[in-house]
XYZ file of N, CA, C and O in Angstrom:
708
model
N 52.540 178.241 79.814
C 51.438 178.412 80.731
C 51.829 177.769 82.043
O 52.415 176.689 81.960
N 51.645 178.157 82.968
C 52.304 177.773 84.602
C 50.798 177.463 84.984
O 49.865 178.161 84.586
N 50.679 176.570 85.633
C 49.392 176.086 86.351
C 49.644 176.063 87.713
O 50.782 175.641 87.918
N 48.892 176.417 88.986
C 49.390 176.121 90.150
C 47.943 175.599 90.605
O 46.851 175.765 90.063
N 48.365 174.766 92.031
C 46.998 173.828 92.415
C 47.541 174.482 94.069
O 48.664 174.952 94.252
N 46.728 174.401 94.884
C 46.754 174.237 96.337
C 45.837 173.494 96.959
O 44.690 173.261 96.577
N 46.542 173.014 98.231
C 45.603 171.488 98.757
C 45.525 171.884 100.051
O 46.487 172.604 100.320
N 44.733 171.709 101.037
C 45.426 171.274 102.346
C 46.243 170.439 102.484
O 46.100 169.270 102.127
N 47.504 171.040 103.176
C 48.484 170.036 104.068
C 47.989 168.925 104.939
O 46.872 168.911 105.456
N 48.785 168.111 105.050
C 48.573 167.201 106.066
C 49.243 167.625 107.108
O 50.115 168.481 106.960
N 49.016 167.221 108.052
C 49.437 167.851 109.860
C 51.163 167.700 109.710
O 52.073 168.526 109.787
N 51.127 166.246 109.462
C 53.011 165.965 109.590
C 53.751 165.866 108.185
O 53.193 165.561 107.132
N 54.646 166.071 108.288
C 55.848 166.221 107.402
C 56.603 164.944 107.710
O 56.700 164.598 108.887
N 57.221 164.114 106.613
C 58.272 163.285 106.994
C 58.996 163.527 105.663
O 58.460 163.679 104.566
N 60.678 163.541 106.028
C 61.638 163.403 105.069
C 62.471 162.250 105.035
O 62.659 161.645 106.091
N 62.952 161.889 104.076
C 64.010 160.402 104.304
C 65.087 160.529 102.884
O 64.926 161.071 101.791
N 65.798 160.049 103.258
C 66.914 159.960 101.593
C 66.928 158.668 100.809
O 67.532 158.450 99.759
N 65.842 157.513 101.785
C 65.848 156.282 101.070
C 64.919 156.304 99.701
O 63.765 156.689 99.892
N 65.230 155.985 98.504
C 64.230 156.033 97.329
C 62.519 155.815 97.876
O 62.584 154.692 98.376
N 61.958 155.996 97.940
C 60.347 156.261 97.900
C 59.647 155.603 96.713
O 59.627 156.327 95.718
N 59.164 154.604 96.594
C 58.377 154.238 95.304
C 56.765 154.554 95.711
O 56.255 154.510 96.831
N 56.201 154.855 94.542
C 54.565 155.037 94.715
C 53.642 153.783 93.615
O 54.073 153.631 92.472
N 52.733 153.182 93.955
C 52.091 152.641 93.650
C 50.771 153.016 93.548
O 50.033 153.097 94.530
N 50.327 153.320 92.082
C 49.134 153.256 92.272
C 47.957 151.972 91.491
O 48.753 151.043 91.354
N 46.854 151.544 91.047
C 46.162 150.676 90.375
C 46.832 150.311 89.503
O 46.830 149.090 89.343
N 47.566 151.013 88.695
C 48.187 149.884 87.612
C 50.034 150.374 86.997
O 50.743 149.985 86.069
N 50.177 151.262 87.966
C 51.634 151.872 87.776
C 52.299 151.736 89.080
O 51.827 151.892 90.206
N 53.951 151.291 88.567
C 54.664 151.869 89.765
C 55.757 153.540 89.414
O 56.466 153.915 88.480
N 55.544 153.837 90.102
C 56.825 155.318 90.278
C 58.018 154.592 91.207
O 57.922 154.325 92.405
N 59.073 154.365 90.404
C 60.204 153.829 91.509
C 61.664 154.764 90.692
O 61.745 155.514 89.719
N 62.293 154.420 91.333
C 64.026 154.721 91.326
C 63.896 154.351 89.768
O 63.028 153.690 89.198
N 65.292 155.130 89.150
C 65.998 154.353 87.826
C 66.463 153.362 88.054
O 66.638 153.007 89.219
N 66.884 152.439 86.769
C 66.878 151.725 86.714
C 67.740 151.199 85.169
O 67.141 151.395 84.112
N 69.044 150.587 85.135
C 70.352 150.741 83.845
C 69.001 150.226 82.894
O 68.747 150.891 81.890
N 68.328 149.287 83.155
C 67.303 148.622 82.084
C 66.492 150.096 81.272
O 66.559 150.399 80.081
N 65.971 150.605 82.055
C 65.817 152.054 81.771
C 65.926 153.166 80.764
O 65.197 154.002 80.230
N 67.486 152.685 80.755
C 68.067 154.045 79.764
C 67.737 153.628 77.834
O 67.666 154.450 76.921
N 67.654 152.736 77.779
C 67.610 152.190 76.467
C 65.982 152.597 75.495
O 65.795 152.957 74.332
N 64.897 152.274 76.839
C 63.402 152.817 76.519
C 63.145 154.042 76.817
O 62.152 154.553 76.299
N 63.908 154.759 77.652
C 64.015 156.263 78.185
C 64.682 156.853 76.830
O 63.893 157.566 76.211
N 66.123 156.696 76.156
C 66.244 157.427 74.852
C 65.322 157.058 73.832
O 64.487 157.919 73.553
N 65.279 156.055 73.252
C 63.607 155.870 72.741
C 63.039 157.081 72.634
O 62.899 157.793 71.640
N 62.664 157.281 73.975
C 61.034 158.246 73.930
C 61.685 159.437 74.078
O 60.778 160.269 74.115
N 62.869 160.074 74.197
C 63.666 161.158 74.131
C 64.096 161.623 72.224
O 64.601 162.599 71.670
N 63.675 160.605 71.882
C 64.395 161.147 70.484
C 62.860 160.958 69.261
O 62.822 161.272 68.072
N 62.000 160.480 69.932
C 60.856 160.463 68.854
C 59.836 162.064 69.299
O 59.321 162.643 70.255
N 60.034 162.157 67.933
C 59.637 164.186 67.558
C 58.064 164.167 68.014
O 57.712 165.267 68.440
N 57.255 163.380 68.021
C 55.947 163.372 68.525
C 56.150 163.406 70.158
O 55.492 164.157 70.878
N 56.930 162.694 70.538
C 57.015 163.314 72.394
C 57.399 164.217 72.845
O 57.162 164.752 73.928
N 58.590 164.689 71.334
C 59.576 165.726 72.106
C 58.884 167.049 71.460
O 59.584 168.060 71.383
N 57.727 167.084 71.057
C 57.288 167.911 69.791
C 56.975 169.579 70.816
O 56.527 170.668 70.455
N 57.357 169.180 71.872
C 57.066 170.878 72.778
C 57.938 171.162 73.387
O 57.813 171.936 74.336
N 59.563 170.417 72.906
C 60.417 170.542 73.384
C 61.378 171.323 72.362
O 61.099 171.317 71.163
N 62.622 172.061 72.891
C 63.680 172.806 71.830
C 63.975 171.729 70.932
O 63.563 171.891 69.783
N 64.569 170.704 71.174
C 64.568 169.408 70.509
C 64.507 168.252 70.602
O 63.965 168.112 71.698
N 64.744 166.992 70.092
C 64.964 165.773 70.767
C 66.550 165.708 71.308
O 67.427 166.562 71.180
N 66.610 164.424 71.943
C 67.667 164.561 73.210
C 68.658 163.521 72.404
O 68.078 162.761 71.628
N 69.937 163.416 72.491
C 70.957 162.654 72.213
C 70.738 161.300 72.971
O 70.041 161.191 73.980
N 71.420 160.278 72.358
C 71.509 159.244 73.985
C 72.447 159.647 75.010
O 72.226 159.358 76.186
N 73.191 160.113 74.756
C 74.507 161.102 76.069
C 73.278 162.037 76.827
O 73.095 161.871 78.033
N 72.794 162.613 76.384
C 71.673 163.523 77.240
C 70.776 162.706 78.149
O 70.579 162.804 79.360
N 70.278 161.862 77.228
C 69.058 161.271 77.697
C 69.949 160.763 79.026
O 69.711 161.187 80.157
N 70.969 159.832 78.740
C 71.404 159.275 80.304
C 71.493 160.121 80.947
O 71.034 159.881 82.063
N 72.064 161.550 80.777
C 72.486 162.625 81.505
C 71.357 162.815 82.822
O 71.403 162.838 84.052
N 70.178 162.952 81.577
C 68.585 163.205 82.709
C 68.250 162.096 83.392
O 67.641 162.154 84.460
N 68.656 160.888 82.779
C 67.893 159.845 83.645
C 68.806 159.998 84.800
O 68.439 160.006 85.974
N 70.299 160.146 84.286
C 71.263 160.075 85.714
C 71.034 161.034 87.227
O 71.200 160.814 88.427
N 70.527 162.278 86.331
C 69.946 163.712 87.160
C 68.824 162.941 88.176
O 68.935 162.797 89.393
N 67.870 162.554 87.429
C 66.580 162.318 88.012
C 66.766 161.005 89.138
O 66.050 160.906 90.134
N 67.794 160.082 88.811
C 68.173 158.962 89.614
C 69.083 159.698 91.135
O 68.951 159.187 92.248
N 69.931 160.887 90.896
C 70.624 161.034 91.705
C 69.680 162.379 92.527
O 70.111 162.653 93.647
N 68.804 162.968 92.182
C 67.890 163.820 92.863
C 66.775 162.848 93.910
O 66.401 163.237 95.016
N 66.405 161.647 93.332
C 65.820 160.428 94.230
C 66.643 160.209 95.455
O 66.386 160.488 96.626
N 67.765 159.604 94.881
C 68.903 159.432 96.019
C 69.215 160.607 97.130
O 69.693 160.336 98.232
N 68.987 161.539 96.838
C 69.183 162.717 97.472
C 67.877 163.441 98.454
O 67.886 164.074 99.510
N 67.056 163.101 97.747
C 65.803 163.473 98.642
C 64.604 162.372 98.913
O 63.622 162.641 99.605
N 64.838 160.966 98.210
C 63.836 159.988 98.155
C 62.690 160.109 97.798
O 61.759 159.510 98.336
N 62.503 161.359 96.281
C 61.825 161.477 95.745
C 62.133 162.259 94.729
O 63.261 162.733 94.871
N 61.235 162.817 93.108
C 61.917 163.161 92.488
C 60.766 163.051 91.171
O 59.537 163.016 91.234
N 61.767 163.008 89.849
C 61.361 162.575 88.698
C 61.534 161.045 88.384
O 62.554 160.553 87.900
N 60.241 160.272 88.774
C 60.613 158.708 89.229
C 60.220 158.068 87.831
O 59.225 158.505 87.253
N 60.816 157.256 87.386
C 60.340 156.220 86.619
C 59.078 155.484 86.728
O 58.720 155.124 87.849
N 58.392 155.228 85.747
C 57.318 154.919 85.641
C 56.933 153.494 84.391
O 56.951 153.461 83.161
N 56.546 152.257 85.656
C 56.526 151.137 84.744
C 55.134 151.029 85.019
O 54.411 151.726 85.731
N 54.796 149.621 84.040
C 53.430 149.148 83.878
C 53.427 147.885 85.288
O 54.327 147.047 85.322
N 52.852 147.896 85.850
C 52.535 146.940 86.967
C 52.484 145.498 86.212
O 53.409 144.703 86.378
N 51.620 145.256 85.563
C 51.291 144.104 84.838
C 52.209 143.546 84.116
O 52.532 142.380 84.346
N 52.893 144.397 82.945
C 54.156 143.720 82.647
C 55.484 144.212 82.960
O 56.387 144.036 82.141
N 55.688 144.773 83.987
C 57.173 145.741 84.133
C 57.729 146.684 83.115
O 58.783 147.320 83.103
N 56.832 146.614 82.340
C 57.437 147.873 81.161
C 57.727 148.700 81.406
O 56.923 149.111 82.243
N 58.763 149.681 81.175
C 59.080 151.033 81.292
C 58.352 151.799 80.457
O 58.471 151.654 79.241
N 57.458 152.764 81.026
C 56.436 153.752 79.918
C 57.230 155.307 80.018
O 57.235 155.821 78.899
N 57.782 156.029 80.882
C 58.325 156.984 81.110
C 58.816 157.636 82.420
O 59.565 156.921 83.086
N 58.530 158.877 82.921
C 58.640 159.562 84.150
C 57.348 160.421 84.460
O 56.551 160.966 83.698
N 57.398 160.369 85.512
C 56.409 161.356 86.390
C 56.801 161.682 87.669
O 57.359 160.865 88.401
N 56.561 162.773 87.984
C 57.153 162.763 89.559
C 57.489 164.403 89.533
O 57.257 165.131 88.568
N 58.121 164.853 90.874
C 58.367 166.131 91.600
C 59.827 166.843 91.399
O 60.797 166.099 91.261
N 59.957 167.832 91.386
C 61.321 168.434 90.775
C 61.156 169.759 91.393
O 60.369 170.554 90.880
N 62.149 170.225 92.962
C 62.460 171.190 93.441
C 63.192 172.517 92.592
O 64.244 172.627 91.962
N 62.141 173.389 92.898
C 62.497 174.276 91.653
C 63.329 175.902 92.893
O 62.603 176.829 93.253
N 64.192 175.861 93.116
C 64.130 176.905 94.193
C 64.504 178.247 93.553
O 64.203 179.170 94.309
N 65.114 178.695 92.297
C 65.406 180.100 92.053
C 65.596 180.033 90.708
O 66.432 180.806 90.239
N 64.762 178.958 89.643
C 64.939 178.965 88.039
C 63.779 179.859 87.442
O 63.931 180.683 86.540
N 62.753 179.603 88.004
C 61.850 180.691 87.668
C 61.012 181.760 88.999
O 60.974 181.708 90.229
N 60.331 182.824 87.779
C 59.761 183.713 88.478
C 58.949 183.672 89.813
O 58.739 184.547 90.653
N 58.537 182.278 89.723
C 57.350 181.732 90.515
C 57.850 180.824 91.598
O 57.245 180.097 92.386
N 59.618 181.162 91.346
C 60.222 180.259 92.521
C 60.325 181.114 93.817
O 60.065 182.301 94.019
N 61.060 179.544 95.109
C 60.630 178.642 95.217
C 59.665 177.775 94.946
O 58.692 177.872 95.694
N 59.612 177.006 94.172
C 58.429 175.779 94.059
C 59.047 174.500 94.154
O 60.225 174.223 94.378
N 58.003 173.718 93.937
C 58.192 172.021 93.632
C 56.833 171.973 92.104
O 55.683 172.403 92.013
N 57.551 171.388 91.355
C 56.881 171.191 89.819
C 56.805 170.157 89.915
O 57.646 169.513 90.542
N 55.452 169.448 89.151
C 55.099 168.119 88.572
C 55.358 167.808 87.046
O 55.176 168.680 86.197
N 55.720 166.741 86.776
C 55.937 167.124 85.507
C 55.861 165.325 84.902
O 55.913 164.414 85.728
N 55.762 165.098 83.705
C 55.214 163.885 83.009
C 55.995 163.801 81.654
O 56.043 164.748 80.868
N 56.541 162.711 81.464
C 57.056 162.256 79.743
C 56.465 160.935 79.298
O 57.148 160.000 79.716
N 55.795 160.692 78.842
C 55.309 158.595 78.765
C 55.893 158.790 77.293
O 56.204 159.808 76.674
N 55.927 157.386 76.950
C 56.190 156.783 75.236
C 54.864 156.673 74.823
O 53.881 156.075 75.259
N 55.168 157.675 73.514
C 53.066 157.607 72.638
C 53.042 156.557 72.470
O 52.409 156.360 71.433
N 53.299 155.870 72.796
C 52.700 154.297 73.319
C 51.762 154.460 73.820
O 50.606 154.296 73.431
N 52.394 154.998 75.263
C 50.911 155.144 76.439
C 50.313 155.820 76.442
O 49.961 155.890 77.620
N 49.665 156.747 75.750
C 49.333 158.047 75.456
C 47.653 157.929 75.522
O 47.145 156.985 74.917
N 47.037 158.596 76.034
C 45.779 158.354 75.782
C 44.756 157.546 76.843
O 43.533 157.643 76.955
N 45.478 156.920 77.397
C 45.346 155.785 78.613
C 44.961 155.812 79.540
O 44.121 154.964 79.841
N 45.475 157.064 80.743
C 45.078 157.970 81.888
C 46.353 157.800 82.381
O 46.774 158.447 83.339
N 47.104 156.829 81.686
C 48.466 157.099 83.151
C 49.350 158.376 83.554
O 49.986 158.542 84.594
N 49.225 159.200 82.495
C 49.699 160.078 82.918
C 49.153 160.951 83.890
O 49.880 161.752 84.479
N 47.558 160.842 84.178
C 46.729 161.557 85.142
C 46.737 160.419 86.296
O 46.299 160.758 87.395
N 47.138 159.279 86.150
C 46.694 158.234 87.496
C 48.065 158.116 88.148
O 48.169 157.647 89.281
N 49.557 158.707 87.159
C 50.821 158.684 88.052
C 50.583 160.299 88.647
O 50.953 160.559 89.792
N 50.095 161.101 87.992
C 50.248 162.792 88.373
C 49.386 162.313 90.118
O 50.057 162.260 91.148
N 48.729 162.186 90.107
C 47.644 161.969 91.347
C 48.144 161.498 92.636
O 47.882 161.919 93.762
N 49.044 160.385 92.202
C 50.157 159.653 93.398
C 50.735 160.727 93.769
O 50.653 161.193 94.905
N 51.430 161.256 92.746
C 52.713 162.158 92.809
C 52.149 163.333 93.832
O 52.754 163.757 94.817
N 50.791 163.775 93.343
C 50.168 164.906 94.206
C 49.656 164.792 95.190
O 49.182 165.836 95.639
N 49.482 163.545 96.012
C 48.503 163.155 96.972
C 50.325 162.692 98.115
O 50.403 162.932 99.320
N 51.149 162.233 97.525
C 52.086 162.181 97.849
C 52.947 163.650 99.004
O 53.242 163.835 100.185
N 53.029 164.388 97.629
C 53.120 165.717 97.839
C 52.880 166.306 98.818
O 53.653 166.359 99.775
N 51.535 166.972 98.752
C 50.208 167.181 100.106
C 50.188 166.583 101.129
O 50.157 167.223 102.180
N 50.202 164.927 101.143
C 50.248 164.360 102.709
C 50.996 163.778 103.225
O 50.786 163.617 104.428
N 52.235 163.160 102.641
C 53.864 163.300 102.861
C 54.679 164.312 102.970
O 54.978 164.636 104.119
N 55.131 164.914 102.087
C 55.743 165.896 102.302
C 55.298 167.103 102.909
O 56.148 167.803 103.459
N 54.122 167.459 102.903
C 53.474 168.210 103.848
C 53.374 169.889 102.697
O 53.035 171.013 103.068
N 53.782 169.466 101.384
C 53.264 171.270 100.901
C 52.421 171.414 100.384
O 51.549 170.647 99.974
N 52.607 172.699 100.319
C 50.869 173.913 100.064
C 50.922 174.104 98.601
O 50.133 174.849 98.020
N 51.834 173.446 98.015
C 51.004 173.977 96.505
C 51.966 173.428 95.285
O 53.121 173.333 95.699
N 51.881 173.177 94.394
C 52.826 172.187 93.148
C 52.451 173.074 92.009
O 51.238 173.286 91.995
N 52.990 173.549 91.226
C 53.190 173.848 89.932
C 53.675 173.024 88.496
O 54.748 172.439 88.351
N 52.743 173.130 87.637
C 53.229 172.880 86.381
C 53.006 173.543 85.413
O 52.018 174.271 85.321
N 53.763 173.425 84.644
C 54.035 174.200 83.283
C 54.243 174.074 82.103
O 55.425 173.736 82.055
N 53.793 174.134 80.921
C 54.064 173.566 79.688
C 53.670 174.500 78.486
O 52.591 175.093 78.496
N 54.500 174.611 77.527
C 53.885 175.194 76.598
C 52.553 175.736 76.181
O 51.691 174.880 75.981
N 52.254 176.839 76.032
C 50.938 177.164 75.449
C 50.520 176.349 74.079
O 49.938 176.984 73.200
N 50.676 175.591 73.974
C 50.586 175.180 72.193
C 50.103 173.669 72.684
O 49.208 173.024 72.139
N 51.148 173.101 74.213
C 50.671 171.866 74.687
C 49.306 171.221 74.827
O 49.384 170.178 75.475
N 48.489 171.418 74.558
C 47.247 170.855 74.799
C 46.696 169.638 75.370
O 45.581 169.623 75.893
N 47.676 168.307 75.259
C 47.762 167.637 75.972
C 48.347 167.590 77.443
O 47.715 166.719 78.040
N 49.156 168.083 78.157
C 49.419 168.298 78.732
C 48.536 169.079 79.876
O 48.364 168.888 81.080
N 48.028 170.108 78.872
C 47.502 171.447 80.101
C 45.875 170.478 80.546
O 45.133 170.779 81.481
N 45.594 168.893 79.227
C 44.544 169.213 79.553
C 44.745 167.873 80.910
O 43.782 167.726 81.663
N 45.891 167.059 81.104
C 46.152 166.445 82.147
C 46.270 167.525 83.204
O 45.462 167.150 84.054
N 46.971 168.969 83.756
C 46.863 169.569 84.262
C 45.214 170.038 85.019
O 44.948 170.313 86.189
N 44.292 169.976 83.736
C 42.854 170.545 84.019
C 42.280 169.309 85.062
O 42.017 169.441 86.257
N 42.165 168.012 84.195
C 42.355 166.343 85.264
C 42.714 166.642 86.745
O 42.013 166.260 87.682
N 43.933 167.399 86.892
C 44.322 166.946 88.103
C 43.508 168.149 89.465
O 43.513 168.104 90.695
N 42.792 169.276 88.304
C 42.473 170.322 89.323
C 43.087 171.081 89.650
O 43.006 171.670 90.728
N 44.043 171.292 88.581
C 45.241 172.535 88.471
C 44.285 174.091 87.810
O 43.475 174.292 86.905
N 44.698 174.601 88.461
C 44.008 176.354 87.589
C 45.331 176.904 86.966
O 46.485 176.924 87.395
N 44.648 177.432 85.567
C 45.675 178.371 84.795
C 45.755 179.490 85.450
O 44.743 180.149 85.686
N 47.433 180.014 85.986
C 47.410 180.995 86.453
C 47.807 182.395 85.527
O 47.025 183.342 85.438
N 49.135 182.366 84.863
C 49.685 182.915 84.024
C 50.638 182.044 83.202
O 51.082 180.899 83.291
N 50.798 183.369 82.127
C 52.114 182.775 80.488
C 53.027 183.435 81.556
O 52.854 184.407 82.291
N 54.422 182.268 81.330
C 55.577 183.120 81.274
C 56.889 182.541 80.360
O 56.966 181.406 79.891
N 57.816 183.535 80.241
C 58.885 182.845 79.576
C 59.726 181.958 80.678
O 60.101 182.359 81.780
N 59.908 180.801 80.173
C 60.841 180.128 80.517
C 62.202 180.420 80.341
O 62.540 180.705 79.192
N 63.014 180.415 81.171
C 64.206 180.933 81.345
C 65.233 179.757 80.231
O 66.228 180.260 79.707
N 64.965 178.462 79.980
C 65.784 177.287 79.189
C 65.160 177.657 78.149
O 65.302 176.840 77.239
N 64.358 178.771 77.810
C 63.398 178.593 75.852
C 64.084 179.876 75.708
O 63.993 180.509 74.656
């Protein structure tokens, strides 16, 4: 299911290549981080997170993505950012933006997208990091519209999507399923 949202823009646009962290009430979104990779495979290999995924991830993979998502930050100073607990620095997962320019039908886009440890599950952080990420989006970066997508079967997910004021637009196949 592909969800798309549209916002008004903000007047200006700014770009930078320096990492970008977002803060909101009780999360930060920042850069990776080597501490990282150890609670990041964790939540890559337990079948309840990965349960809408082809499968769970190796630890060679998992660094692979964290490495992806660390060097797409570096590259645009924003991205698929890590996501700790303010209060105790915990690492809970990722949230954040992922330039989509010719993988799917509906491209060009920019996708939002979310992984936490069912740890955090249930909590709102995944709707209180999506919100940064989108308010970010809209009046930083200056675009007209973010997409996400997740399994039809996802239910959690689509219903953080519904949270954020996303509309179901259409099913499509994913080109990686």
């Amino acid at each position: 299911m592909v969800e798309v949202t549209t916002f008004p823009s903000a007047q200006s646009s700014t770009s930078t290549t320096r990492p970008i962290q977002l803060e909101t009430e009780h999360l930060k979104l920042r850069a990776w981080q080597k501490s990282d990779l150890e609670p990041f495979a964790q939540l890559n290999t337990n079948k309840d997170v990965m349960r809408y995924f082809p499968s769970v991830l190796t630890r060679e993979q998992s660094d692979a993505l964290a490495d992806k998502f660390q060097h797409l930050i570096l590259e645009h100073g924003w991205g698929f950012w890590a996501v700790e607990l303010k209060e105790t620095g915990q690492f809970i997962g990722f949230t954040g933006l992922n330039a989509q320019p010719e993988q799917f039908i509906f491209s060009p886009c920019v996708e939002i997208g979310w992984r936490l440890a069912k740890l955090y599950w249930h909590q709102g952080y995944a709707t209180e990091a999506a919100k940064a990420c989108l308010k970010f989006a809209f009046e930083t970066l200056n675009l007209n519209e973010i997409v996400a997508f997740t399994s039809v079967q996802n239910k959690p997910s689509e219903q953080v999507m519904q949270r954020l004021g996303m509309q179901a637009m259409y099913e499509f196949n994913h080109p990686a399923l």
